[in-house]
mmCIF file of C-alpha atoms in Angstrom:
data_model
loop_
_atom_site.group_PDB
_atom_site.id
_atom_site.type_symbol
_atom_site.label_atom_id
_atom_site.label_comp_id
_atom_site.label_asym_id
_atom_site.label_seq_id
_atom_site.Cartn_x
_atom_site.Cartn_y
_atom_site.Cartn_z
ATOM 1 C CA MET P 1 -13.409 -94.224 26.722
ATOM 2 C CA SER P 2 -16.027 -93.374 24.096
ATOM 3 C CA ALA P 3 -16.322 -89.826 25.484
ATOM 4 C CA THR P 4 -12.614 -89.282 24.905
ATOM 5 C CA TYR P 5 -12.874 -90.761 21.415
ATOM 6 C CA ASP P 6 -15.842 -88.526 20.510
ATOM 7 C CA GLY P 7 -14.063 -85.506 21.970
ATOM 8 C CA GLY P 8 -10.989 -86.317 19.915
ATOM 9 C CA ILE P 9 -13.041 -86.463 16.715
ATOM 10 C CA ALA P 10 -14.767 -83.174 17.498
ATOM 11 C CA GLU P 11 -11.443 -81.520 18.299
ATOM 12 C CA SER P 12 -9.878 -82.877 15.113
ATOM 13 C CA SER P 13 -12.845 -81.737 13.041
ATOM 14 C CA GLN P 14 -12.680 -78.269 14.574
ATOM 15 C CA ARG P 15 -8.937 -78.079 13.882
ATOM 16 C CA ASP P 16 -9.520 -79.175 10.263
ATOM 17 C CA ARG P 17 -12.152 -76.454 9.843
ATOM 18 C CA ALA P 18 -9.705 -73.884 11.194
ATOM 19 C CA VAL P 19 -7.001 -75.063 8.792
ATOM 20 C CA VAL P 20 -9.409 -74.892 5.849
ATOM 21 C CA ALA P 21 -10.575 -71.421 6.879
ATOM 22 C CA GLY P 22 -6.963 -70.298 7.231
ATOM 23 C CA PHE P 23 -5.934 -71.577 3.795
ATOM 24 C CA THR P 24 -9.037 -70.071 2.207
ATOM 25 C CA PHE P 25 -8.364 -66.702 3.832
ATOM 26 C CA PHE P 26 -4.698 -66.933 2.778
ATOM 27 C CA ALA P 27 -5.684 -67.720 -0.819
ATOM 28 C CA GLY P 28 -8.216 -64.870 -0.796
ATOM 29 C CA ILE P 29 -5.598 -62.345 0.324
ATOM 30 C CA LEU P 30 -3.114 -63.654 -2.261
ATOM 31 C CA MET P 31 -5.753 -63.452 -5.016
ATOM 32 C CA LEU P 32 -6.600 -59.906 -4.001
ATOM 33 C CA MET P 33 -2.898 -58.968 -4.163
ATOM 34 C CA SER P 34 -2.338 -60.816 -7.442
ATOM 35 C CA GLY P 35 -5.419 -59.230 -8.972
ATOM 36 C CA LEU P 36 -4.301 -55.744 -7.984
ATOM 37 C CA TRP P 37 -0.803 -56.419 -9.308
ATOM 38 C CA SER P 38 -2.174 -57.674 -12.625
ATOM 39 C CA PHE P 39 -4.462 -54.665 -12.828
ATOM 40 C CA VAL P 40 -1.488 -52.322 -12.370
ATOM 41 C CA THR P 41 0.540 -54.321 -14.908
ATOM 42 C CA GLY P 42 -2.299 -54.012 -17.422
ATOM 43 C CA LEU P 43 -2.769 -50.321 -16.727
ATOM 44 C CA THR P 44 0.953 -49.772 -17.243
ATOM 45 C CA GLY P 45 0.803 -51.583 -20.586
ATOM 46 C CA LEU P 46 -2.115 -49.422 -21.702
ATOM 47 C CA ILE P 47 -0.735 -46.083 -20.528
ATOM 48 C CA GLU P 48 3.008 -46.460 -21.135
ATOM 49 C CA HIS P 49 3.569 -48.632 -24.220
ATOM 50 C CA HIS P 50 7.364 -48.404 -24.017
ATOM 51 C CA PHE P 51 7.632 -49.542 -20.394
ATOM 52 C CA TYR P 52 7.899 -53.222 -21.334
ATOM 53 C CA ALA P 53 10.742 -54.538 -23.456
ATOM 54 C CA ILE P 54 9.517 -55.803 -26.801
ATOM 55 C CA THR P 55 11.414 -58.905 -27.894
ATOM 56 C CA ARG P 56 11.826 -60.212 -31.405
ATOM 57 C CA ASN P 57 11.396 -63.777 -32.601
ATOM 58 C CA TYR P 58 9.022 -64.744 -29.823
ATOM 59 C CA ALA P 59 6.524 -67.421 -30.786
ATOM 60 C CA PHE P 60 3.691 -65.849 -28.765
ATOM 61 C CA LYS P 61 4.202 -62.255 -29.810
ATOM 62 C CA ILE P 62 1.221 -60.150 -28.733
ATOM 63 C CA ASP P 63 0.890 -56.385 -28.883
ATOM 64 C CA ILE P 64 1.622 -54.564 -25.600
ATOM 65 C CA THR P 65 -1.823 -52.959 -25.695
ATOM 66 C CA ALA P 66 -3.408 -56.413 -25.941
ATOM 67 C CA TRP P 67 -1.287 -57.585 -23.004
ATOM 68 C CA GLY P 68 -2.461 -54.518 -21.114
ATOM 69 C CA TRP P 69 -6.115 -55.432 -21.643
ATOM 70 C CA ILE P 70 -5.492 -59.107 -20.813
ATOM 71 C CA HIS P 71 -3.794 -58.248 -17.511
ATOM 72 C CA LEU P 72 -6.284 -55.512 -16.667
ATOM 73 C CA ILE P 73 -9.363 -57.720 -17.134
ATOM 74 C CA LEU P 74 -7.742 -60.772 -15.542
ATOM 75 C CA GLY P 75 -6.651 -58.644 -12.585
ATOM 76 C CA ILE P 76 -10.164 -57.337 -11.977
ATOM 77 C CA VAL P 77 -11.706 -60.823 -12.142
ATOM 78 C CA VAL P 78 -8.990 -62.320 -9.897
ATOM 79 C CA ALA P 79 -9.440 -59.546 -7.316
ATOM 80 C CA ILE P 80 -13.240 -60.004 -7.310
ATOM 81 C CA THR P 81 -12.773 -63.740 -6.801
ATOM 82 C CA GLY P 82 -10.342 -63.014 -3.947
ATOM 83 C CA ILE P 83 -13.021 -60.877 -2.313
ATOM 84 C CA GLY P 84 -15.475 -63.742 -2.847
ATOM 85 C CA LEU P 85 -13.088 -66.086 -1.030
ATOM 86 C CA LEU P 86 -12.750 -63.650 1.865
ATOM 87 C CA LEU P 87 -16.557 -63.467 2.094
ATOM 88 C CA GLY P 88 -16.778 -67.280 2.199
ATOM 89 C CA GLN P 89 -18.443 -67.810 -1.174
ATOM 90 C CA THR P 90 -18.214 -71.468 -2.237
ATOM 91 C CA TRP P 91 -18.119 -70.647 -5.985
ATOM 92 C CA ALA P 92 -14.941 -68.649 -5.411
ATOM 93 C CA ARG P 93 -12.853 -71.755 -4.632
ATOM 94 C CA VAL P 94 -13.379 -73.408 -7.997
ATOM 95 C CA VAL P 95 -13.248 -70.122 -9.895
ATOM 96 C CA GLY P 96 -10.113 -69.199 -7.924
ATOM 97 C CA ILE P 97 -8.255 -72.313 -9.053
ATOM 98 C CA ILE P 98 -9.315 -71.783 -12.678
ATOM 99 C CA LEU P 99 -8.287 -68.112 -12.607
ATOM 100 C CA ALA P 100 -4.957 -68.896 -10.946
ATOM 101 C CA VAL P 101 -4.209 -71.385 -13.731
ATOM 102 C CA LEU P 102 -5.187 -68.810 -16.394
ATOM 103 C CA SER P 103 -3.090 -66.157 -14.671
ATOM 104 C CA ALA P 104 -0.080 -68.487 -14.532
ATOM 105 C CA VAL P 105 -0.433 -69.291 -18.247
ATOM 106 C CA ALA P 106 -0.828 -65.601 -19.149
ATOM 107 C CA ASN P 107 2.249 -64.691 -17.127
ATOM 108 C CA PHE P 108 4.215 -67.562 -18.641
ATOM 109 C CA LEU P 109 3.463 -66.119 -22.077
ATOM 110 C CA PHE P 110 4.369 -62.653 -20.733
ATOM 111 C CA LEU P 111 7.834 -63.835 -19.537
ATOM 112 C CA PRO P 112 9.870 -62.226 -22.337
ATOM 113 C CA TYR P 113 8.318 -58.815 -21.681
ATOM 114 C CA TYR P 114 8.782 -58.628 -17.899
ATOM 115 C CA PRO P 115 10.492 -61.815 -16.635
ATOM 116 C CA PHE P 116 11.003 -61.162 -12.919
ATOM 117 C CA TRP P 117 7.457 -59.926 -12.439
ATOM 118 C CA SER P 118 6.016 -62.853 -14.383
ATOM 119 C CA ILE P 119 7.933 -65.390 -12.303
ATOM 120 C CA LEU P 120 6.732 -63.692 -9.118
ATOM 121 C CA VAL P 121 3.082 -63.845 -10.210
ATOM 122 C CA ILE P 122 3.395 -67.459 -11.431
ATOM 123 C CA THR P 123 4.793 -68.422 -8.018
ATOM 124 C CA LEU P 124 1.925 -66.622 -6.323
ATOM 125 C CA ASP P 125 -0.562 -68.438 -8.582
ATOM 126 C CA VAL P 126 0.922 -71.836 -7.687
ATOM 127 C CA ILE P 127 0.598 -71.010 -3.972
ATOM 128 C CA ILE P 128 -3.034 -69.947 -4.527
ATOM 129 C CA ILE P 129 -3.803 -73.207 -6.354
ATOM 130 C CA TRP P 130 -2.200 -75.203 -3.540
ATOM 131 C CA ALA P 131 -4.070 -73.302 -0.807
ATOM 132 C CA LEU P 132 -7.426 -73.770 -2.542
ATOM 133 C CA ALA P 133 -6.752 -77.425 -3.416
ATOM 134 C CA VAL P 134 -6.030 -78.261 0.246
ATOM 135 C CA TYR P 135 -9.671 -77.421 0.984
ATOM 136 C CA GLY P 136 -10.897 -80.190 -1.315
ATOM 137 C CA ARG P 137 -8.556 -82.732 0.242
ATOM 138 C CA VAL P 138 -9.642 -82.007 3.811
ATOM 139 C CA VAL P 139 -13.358 -82.033 2.934
ATOM 140 C CA GLY P 140 -13.005 -85.100 0.690
ATOM 141 C CA SER P 141 -11.285 -87.100 3.444
ATOM 142 C CA GLY P 142 -14.390 -86.915 5.613
ATOM 143 C CA ALA P 143 -12.642 -84.838 8.255
ATOM 144 C CA MET P 144 -15.210 -82.083 7.903
ATOM 145 C CA ASP P 145 -18.252 -84.312 8.598
#
């Protein structure tokens, strides 16, 4: 009976590792996509200033060129972190969650300029945060030991 019990633990642990690896890979791909999208959004803001609608009476009014630089730099850092996740770097998980939160906040503030796009990226950021946070739950539960 103990052999079956030990085999069940090993099988469960192996399944948990596969789930964690899958979520990490998923988050890495999403971060790579989100980073590239933000990079293109920033490049568009820098090259074509009149592409985005400029709204009046917005509490967080920032120049389109500034938004371009914010999205461009954030996109590069998010994409690099996504590559780090795909390469299995442990630092990339924590940095990934922090960057996804920053990206969601930046896109929330960018809502009046390009609403549909901002909502899409915020949704993607929430999925990234969830996928990376699942890793901590599985490891913290002792299932990975």
